[in-house]
Short mmCIF file of C-alpha atoms in Angstrom, two decimals:
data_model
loop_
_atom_site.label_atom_id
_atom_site.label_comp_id
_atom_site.label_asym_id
_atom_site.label_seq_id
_atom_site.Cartn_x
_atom_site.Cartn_y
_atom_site.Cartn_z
CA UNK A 75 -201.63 99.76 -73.56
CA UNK A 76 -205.41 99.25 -71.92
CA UNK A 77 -203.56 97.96 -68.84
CA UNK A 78 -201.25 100.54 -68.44
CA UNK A 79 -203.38 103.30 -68.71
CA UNK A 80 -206.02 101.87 -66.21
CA UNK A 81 -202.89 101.41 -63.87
CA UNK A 82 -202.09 104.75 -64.34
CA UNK A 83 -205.36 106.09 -63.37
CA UNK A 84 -205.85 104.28 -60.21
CA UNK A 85 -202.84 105.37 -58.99
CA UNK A 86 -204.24 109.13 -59.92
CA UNK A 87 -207.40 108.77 -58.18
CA UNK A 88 -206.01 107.36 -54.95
CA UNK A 89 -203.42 109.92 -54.07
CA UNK A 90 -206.70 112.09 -53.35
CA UNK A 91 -207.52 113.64 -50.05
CA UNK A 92 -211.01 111.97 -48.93
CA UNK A 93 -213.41 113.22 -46.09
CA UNK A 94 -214.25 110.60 -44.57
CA UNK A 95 -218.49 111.48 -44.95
CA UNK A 96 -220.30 108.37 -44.25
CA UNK A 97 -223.20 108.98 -46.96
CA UNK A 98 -225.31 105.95 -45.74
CA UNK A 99 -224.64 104.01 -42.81
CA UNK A 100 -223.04 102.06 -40.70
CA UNK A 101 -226.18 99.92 -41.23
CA UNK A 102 -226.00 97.38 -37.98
CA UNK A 103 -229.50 95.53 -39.36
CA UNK A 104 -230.47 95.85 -35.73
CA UNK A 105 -233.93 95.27 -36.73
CA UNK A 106 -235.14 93.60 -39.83
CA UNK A 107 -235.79 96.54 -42.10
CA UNK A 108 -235.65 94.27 -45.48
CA UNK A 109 -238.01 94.78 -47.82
CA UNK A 110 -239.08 91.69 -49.77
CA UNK A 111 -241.15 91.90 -53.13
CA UNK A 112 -240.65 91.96 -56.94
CA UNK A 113 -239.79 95.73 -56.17
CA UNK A 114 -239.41 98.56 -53.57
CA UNK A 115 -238.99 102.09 -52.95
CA UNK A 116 -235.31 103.64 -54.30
CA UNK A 117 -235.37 104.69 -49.93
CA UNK A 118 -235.37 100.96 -48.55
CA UNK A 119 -233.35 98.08 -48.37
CA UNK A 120 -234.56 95.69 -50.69
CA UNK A 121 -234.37 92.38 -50.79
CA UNK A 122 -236.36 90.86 -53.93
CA UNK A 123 -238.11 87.41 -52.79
CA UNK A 124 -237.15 85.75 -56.56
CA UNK A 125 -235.20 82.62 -55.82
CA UNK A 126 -234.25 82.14 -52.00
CA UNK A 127 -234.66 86.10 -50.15
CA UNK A 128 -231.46 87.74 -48.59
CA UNK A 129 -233.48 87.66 -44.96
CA UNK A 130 -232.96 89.36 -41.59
CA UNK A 131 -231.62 87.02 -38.47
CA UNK A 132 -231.49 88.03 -35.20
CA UNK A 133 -228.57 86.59 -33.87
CA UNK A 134 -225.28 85.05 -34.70
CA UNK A 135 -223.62 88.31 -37.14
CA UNK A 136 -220.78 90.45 -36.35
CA UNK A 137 -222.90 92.43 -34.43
CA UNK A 138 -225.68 90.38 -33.09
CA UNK A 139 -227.94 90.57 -36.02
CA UNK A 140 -227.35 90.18 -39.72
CA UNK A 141 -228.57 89.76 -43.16
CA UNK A 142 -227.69 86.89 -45.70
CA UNK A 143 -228.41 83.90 -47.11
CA UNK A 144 -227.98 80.35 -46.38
CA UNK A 145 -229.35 76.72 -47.74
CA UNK A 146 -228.39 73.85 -49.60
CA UNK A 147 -229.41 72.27 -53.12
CA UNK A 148 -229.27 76.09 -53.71
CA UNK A 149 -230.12 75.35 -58.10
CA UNK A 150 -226.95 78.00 -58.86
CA UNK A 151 -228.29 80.51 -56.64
CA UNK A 152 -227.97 84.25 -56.75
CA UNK A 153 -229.46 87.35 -54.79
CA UNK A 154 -228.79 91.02 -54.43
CA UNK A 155 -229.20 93.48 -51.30
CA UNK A 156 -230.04 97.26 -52.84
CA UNK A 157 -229.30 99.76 -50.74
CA UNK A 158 -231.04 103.16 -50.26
CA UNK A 159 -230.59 105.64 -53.06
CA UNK A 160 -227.21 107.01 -51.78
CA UNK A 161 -226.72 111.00 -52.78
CA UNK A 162 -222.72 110.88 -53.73
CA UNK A 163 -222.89 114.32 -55.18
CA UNK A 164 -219.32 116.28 -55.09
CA UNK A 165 -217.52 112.81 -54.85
CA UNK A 166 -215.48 111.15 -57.61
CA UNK A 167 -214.89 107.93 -55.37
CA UNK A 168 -216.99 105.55 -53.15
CA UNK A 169 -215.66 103.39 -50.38
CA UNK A 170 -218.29 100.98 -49.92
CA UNK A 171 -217.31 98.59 -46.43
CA UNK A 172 -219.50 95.83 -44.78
CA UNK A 173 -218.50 92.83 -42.28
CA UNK A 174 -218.94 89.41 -44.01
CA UNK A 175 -218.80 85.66 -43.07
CA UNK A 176 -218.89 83.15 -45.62
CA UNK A 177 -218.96 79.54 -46.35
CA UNK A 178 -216.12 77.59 -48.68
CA UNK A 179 -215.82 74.31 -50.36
CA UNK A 180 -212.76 73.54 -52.27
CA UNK A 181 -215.01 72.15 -55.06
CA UNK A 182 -216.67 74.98 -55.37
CA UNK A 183 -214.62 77.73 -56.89
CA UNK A 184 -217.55 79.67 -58.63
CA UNK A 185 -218.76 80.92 -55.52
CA UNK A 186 -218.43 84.56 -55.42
CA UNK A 187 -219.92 87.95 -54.85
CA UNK A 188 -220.04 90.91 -56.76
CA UNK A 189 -220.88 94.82 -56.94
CA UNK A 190 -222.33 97.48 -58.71
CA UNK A 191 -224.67 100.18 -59.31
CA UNK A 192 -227.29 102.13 -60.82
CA UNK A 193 -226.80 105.42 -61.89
CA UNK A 194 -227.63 107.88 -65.11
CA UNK A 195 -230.26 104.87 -66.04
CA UNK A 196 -228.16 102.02 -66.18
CA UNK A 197 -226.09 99.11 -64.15
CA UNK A 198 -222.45 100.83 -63.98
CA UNK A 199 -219.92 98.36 -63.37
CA UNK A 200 -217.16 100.66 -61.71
CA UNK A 201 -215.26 98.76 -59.22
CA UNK A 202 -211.86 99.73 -58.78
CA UNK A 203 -210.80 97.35 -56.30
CA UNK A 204 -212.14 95.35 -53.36
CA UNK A 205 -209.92 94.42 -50.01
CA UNK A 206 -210.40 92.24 -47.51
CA UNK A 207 -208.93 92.88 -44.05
CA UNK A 208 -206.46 94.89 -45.98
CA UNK A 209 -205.68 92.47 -48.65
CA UNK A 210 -206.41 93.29 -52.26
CA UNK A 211 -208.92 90.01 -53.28
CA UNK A 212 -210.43 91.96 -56.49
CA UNK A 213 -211.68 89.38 -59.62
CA UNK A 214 -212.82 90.80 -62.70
CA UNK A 215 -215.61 88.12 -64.16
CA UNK A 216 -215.02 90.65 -67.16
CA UNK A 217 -219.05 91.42 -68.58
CA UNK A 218 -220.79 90.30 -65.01
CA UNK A 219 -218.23 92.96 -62.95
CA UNK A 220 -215.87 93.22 -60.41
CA UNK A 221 -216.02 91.31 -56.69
CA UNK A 222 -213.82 88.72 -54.62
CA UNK A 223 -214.24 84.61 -54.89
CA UNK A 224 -215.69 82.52 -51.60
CA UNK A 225 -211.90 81.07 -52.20
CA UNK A 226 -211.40 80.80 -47.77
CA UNK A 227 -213.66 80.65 -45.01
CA UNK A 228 -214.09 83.93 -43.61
CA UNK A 229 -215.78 85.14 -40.68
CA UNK A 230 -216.63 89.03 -39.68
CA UNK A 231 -214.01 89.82 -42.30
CA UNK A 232 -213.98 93.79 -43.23
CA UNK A 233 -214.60 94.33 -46.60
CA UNK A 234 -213.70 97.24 -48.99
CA UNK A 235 -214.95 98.09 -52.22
CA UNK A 236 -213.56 101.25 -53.99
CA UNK A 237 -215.35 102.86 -57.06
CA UNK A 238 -214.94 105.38 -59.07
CA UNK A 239 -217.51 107.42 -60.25
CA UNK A 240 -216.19 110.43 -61.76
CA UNK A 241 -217.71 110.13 -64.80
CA UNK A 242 -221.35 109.94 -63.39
CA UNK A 243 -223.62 112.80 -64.80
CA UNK A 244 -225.72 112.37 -61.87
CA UNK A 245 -224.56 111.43 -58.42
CA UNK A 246 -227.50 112.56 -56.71
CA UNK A 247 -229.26 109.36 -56.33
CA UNK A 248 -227.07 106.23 -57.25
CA UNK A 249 -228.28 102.58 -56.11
CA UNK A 250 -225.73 100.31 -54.74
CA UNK A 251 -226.21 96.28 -54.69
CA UNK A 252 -224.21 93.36 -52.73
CA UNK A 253 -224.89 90.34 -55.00
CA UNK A 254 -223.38 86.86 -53.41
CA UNK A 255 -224.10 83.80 -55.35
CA UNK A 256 -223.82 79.85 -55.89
CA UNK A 257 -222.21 78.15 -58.58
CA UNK A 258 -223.73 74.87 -57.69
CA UNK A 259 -226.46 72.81 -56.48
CA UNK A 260 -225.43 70.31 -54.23
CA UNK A 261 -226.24 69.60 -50.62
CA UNK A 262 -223.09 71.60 -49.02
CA UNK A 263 -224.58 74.27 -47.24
CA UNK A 264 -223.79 77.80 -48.95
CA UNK A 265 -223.79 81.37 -46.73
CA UNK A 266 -222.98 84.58 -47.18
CA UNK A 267 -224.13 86.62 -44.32
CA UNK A 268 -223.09 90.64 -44.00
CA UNK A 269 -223.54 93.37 -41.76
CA UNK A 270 -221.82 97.26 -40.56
CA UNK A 271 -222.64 98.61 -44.25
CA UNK A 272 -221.69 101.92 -44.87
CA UNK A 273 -221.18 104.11 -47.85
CA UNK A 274 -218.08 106.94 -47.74
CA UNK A 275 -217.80 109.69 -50.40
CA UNK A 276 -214.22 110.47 -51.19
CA UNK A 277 -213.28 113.82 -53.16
CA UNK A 278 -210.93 114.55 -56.33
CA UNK A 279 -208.75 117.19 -54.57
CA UNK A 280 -204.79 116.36 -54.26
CA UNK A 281 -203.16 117.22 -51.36
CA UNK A 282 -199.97 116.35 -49.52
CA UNK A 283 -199.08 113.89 -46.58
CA UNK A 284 -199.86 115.63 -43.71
CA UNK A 285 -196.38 117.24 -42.01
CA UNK A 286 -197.73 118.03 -38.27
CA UNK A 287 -198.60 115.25 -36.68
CA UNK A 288 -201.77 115.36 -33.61
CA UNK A 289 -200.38 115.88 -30.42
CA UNK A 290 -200.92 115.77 -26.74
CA UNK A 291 -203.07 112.62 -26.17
CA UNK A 292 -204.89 112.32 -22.43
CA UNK A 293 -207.58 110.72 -21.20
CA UNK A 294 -210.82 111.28 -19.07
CA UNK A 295 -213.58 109.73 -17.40
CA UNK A 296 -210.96 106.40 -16.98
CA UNK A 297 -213.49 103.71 -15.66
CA UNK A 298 -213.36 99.80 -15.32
CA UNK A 299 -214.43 99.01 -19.15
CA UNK A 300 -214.17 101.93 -20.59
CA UNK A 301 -212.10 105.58 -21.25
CA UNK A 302 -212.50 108.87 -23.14
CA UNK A 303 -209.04 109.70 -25.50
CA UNK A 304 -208.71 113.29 -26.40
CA UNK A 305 -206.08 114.94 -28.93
CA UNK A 306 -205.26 117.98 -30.04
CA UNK A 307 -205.31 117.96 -34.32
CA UNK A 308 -202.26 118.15 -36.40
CA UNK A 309 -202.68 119.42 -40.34
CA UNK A 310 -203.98 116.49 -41.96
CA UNK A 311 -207.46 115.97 -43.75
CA UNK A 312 -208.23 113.24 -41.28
CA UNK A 313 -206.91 111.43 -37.90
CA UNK A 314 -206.84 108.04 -37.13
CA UNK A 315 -206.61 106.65 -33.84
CA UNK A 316 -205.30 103.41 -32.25
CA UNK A 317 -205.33 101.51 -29.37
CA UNK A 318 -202.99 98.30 -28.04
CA UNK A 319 -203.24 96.96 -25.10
CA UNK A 320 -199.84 97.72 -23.86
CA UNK A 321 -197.68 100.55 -22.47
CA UNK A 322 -194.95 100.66 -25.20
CA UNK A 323 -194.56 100.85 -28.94
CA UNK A 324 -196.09 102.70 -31.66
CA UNK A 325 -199.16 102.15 -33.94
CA UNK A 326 -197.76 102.11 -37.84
CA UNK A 327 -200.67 102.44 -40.19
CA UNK A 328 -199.70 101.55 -43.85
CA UNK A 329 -200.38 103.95 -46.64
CA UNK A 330 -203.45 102.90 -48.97
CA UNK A 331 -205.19 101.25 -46.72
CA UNK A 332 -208.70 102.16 -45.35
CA UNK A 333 -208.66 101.95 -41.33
CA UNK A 334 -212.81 100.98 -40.63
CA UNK A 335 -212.99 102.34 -36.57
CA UNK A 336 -214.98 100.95 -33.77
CA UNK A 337 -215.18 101.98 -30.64
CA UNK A 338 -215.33 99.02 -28.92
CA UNK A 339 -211.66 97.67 -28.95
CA UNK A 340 -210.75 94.60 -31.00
CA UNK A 341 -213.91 95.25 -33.34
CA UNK A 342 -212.15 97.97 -35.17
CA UNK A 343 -209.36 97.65 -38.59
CA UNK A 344 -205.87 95.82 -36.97
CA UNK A 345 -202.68 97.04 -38.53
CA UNK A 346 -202.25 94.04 -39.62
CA UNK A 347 -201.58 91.43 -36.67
CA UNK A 348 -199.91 93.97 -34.15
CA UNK A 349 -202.99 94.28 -31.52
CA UNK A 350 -203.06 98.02 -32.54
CA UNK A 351 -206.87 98.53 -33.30
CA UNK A 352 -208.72 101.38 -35.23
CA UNK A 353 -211.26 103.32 -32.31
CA UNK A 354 -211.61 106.51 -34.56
CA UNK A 355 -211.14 108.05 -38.20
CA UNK A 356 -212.25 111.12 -39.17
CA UNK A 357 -211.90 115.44 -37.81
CA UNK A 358 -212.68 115.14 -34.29
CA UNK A 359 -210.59 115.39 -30.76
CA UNK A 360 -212.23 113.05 -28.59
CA UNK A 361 -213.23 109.11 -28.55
CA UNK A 362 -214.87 106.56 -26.07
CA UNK A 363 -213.15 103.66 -25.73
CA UNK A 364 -215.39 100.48 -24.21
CA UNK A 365 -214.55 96.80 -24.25
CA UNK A 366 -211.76 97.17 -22.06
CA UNK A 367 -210.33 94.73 -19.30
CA UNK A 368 -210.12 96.77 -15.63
CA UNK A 369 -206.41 97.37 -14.39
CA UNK A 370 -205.00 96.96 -17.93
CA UNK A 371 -202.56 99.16 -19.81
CA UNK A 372 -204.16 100.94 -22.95
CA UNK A 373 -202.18 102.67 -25.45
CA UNK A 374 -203.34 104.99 -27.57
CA UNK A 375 -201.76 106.74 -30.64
CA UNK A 376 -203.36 109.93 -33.42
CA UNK A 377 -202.19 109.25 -36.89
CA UNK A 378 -202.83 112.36 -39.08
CA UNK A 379 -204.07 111.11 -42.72
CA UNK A 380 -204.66 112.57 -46.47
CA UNK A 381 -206.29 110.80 -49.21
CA UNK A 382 -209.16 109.10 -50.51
CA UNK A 383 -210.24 105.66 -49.26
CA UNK A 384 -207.60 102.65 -50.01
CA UNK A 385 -204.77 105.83 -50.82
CA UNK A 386 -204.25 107.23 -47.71
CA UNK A 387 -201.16 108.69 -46.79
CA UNK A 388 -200.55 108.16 -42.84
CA UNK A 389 -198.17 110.24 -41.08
CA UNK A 390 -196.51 107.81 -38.54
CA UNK A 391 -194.12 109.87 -36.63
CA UNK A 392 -194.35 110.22 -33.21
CA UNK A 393 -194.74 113.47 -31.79
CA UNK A 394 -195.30 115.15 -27.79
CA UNK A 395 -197.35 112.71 -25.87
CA UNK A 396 -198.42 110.88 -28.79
CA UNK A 397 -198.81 107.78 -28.09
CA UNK A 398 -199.53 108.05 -24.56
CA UNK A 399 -200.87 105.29 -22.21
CA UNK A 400 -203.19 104.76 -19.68
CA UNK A 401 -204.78 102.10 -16.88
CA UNK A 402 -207.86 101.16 -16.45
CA UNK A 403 -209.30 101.00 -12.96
CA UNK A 404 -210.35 97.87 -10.91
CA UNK A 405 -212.92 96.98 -8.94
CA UNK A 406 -212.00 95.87 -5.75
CA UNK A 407 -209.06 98.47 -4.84
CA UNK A 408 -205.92 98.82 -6.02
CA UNK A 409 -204.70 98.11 -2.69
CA UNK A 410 -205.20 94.27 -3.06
CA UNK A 411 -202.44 94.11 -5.52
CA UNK A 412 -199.75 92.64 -3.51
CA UNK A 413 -196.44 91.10 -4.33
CA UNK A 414 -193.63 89.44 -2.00
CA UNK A 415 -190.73 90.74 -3.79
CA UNK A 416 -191.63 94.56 -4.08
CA UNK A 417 -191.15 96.36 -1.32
CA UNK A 418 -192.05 100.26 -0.60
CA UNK A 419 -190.78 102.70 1.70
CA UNK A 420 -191.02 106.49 1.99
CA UNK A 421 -188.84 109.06 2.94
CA UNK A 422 -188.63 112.69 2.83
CA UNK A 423 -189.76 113.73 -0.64
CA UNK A 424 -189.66 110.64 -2.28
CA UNK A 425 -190.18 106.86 -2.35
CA UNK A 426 -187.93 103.68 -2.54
CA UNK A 427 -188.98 100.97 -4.26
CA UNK A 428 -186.61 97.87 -3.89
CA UNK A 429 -187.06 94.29 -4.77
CA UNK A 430 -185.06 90.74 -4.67
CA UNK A 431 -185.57 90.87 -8.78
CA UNK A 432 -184.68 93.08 -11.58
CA UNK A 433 -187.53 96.22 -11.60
CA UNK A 434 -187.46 96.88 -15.32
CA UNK A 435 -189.75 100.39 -15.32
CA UNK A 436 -192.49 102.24 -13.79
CA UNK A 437 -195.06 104.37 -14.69
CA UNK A 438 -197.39 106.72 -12.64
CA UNK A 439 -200.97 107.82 -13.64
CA UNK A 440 -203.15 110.28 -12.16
CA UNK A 441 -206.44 109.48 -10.66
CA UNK A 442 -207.81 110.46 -13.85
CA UNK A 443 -205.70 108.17 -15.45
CA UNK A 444 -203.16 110.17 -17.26
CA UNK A 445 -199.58 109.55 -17.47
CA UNK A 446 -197.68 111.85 -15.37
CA UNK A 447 -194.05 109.71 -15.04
CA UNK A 448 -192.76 106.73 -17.09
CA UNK A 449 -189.14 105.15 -16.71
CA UNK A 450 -188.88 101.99 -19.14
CA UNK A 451 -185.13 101.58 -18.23
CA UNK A 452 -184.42 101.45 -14.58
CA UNK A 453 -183.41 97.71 -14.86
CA UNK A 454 -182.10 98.10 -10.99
CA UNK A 455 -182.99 96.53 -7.73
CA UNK A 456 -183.70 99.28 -6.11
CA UNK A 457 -185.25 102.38 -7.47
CA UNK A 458 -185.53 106.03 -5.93
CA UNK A 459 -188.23 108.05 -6.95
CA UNK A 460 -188.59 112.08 -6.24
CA UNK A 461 -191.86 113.60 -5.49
CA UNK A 462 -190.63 117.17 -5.38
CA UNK A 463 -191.87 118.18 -8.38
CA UNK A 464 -195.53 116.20 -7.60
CA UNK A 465 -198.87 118.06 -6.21
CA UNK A 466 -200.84 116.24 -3.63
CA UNK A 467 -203.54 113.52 -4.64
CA UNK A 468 -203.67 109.88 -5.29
CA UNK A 469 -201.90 108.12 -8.15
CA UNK A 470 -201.51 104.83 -9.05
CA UNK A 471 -198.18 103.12 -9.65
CA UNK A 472 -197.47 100.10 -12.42
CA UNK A 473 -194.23 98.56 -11.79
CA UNK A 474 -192.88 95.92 -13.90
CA UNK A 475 -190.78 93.58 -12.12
CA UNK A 476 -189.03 89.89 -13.27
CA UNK A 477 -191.76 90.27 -15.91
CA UNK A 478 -194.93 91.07 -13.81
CA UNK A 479 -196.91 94.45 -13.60
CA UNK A 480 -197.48 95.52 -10.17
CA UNK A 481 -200.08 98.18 -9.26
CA UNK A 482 -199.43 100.12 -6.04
CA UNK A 483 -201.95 103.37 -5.03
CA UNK A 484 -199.49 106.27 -3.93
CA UNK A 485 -201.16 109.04 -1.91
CA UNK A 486 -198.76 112.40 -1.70
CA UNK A 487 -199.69 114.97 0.51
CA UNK A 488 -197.62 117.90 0.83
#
């Protein structure tokens, strides 16, 4: 009867909207702000120096820099990071998310890390559940708390741990720790290195899935490496957004799971292995994008959201020029891009494009880069286009053919 009634109140608490508030972070460890001692302020990060330190290194983390541990003949080692005293007041739930690598031995199966807190003048083991890169890895050691075994080597792996603190007295200034740890002493070299910590307050107020999705995706400021996405909102708590590298398909996040965004793509949450990557979560319209390869396709789709972290409900319906795609420019003129079997020809108010092999579709873009025509399905030869209902500028053509995208500037002048 424990079980089930535990069961039944995660469910309960996760089918809450959440608002995405980052109380305390993302924490890059840029610089080494550690503080080592036997104690420290409740407003650093502290690192106690008893046994082997958690320590600052400069390069070789997620993000450049990172904190952790690492040694051999480590005596059953064990360490905590404490973060700043976090203010969680008004929130019955706490996503807690960090980027880890990690060593693993097969023959060493007590390696693990745990989590926990202090709050109304005690440790509070409250974990809920921890998830790594979507994938619930939560073990209960039972007195010593919840956390997730060093059971696979894992490197810049997103980490999720959900707690509940609803029955807190007072939120207003809870401690959180990170506490990796050795069950041996051998010479195999143990790590645990972690970086991109953040703390997110989630609220107790249910809500439905969201029933209008975000709309009308475009794009601005379209450079080599980089572009700005802008949306207009639909009626959920929160919006995700995703980008692929492609110019087709939709981005399907998957209910109770926590998207972590980063705007430089491929450093964000995948759904799952599908190249779709999280750029943004939370109330805004507007995202830069940078990472990007020049005279690539970019797609980019809004998911409206409710719910609390790890019991979000994504609404994954496609709506008026959401997704929507874009190209990224290239540095040394589109008119380079040449290829034997495409050839183009005007005429009166439109062009011909014609080719020994099958041309499969064609989009246009703007010089701003947004998408003004797209045919998937022309699957033809030959392939008349109308510019009638076009205004004069320069646009830039992709045209799939046998396979290959072809990139063609078009100036209209009427």
């Amino acid at each position: 009867m424990k079980k089930l009634i535990l069961f039944i109140a995660f469910l309960f608490i996760t089918n809450f909207t959440f608002s995405q508030t980052y109380l305390l972070g993302p924490q890059e460890f840029n610089t080494d702000i550690l503080v080592h001692g036997a104690s420290a302020p409740v407003t650093s990060w502290f690192a106690p120096n008893s046994n082997p330190q958690i320590d600052f290194i400069a390069t070789g983390g997620c993000t450049n820099s990172w904190v952790g541990y690492s040694g051999s003949w480590n005596s059953y080692w064990g360490n905590f990071l404490r973060m700043p005293q976090v203010n969680c007041t008004g929130n019955d739930t706490i996503l807690m998310t960090f980027d880890v690598s990690h060593s693993y031995f097969a023959t060493q199966p007590n390696d693990w890390c745990r989590f926990y807190m202090w709050a109304d003048a005690g440790y509070k083991n409250n974990v809920i559940s921890v998830k790594i890169d979507g994938v619930d890895v939560t073990y209960d050691s039972g007195v010593n708390g919840k956390g997730f075994k060093l059971d696979q080597l894992r490197t810049c792996a997103q980490v999720q741990i959900l707690f509940n603190i609803s029955a807190i007295a007072d939120k207003s200034n809870i401690l959180f720790y990170i506490e990796p740890s050795c069950g041996y002493n051998n010479s195999n070299v143990f790590s645990f290195k972690f970086d991109n910590v953040s703390i997110i307050g989630g609220t107790s107020i249910p809500l439905p899935a969201p029933t209008v999705q975000a709309s009308v995706v475009t794009f601005s400021n379209v450079g080599l490496n980089q572009l700005e996405a802008n949306w207009t909102r639909g009626n959920g708590s929160n919006c995700a957004v995703f980008i692929k590298q492609t110019n087709s398909g939709n981005a399907s996040p998957v209910d109770n799971t926590t998207y972590i965004p980063n705007t430089a793509f491929g450093s964000g949450t995948q759904i799952a292995s599908t190249g779709w990557y999280c750029i943004y979560s939370g109330t805004g319209t507007t995202a830069t994008i940078t990472n990007l390869l020049q005279a690539t396709n970019y797609r980019v789709m809004v998911c409206e959201f409710n719910g609390n972290p790890l019991g979000e409900k994504y609404n994954v319906l496609v709506s008026t020029q959401n997704p929507n795609d874009t190209i990224t420019g290239n540095n040394v003129g589109i008119n380079e891009f040449n290829e034997e079997n495409l050839a183009i020809s005007t005429f009166e108010n439109g062009i011909l494009f014609s080719s020994s092999k099958i041309i499969k579709s064609m989009k246009l873009y703007s010089i701003t880069g947004n998408l003004v025509f797209s045919n998937e399905n022309i699957n033809v030869n030959s392939f008349t286009f109308s510019t009638n209902s076009m205004t004069s500028g320069i646009y830039l053509a992709n045209i799939e053919v046998n396979g290959k995208f072809i990139f063609k500037k078009i100036h209209i002048l009427k």
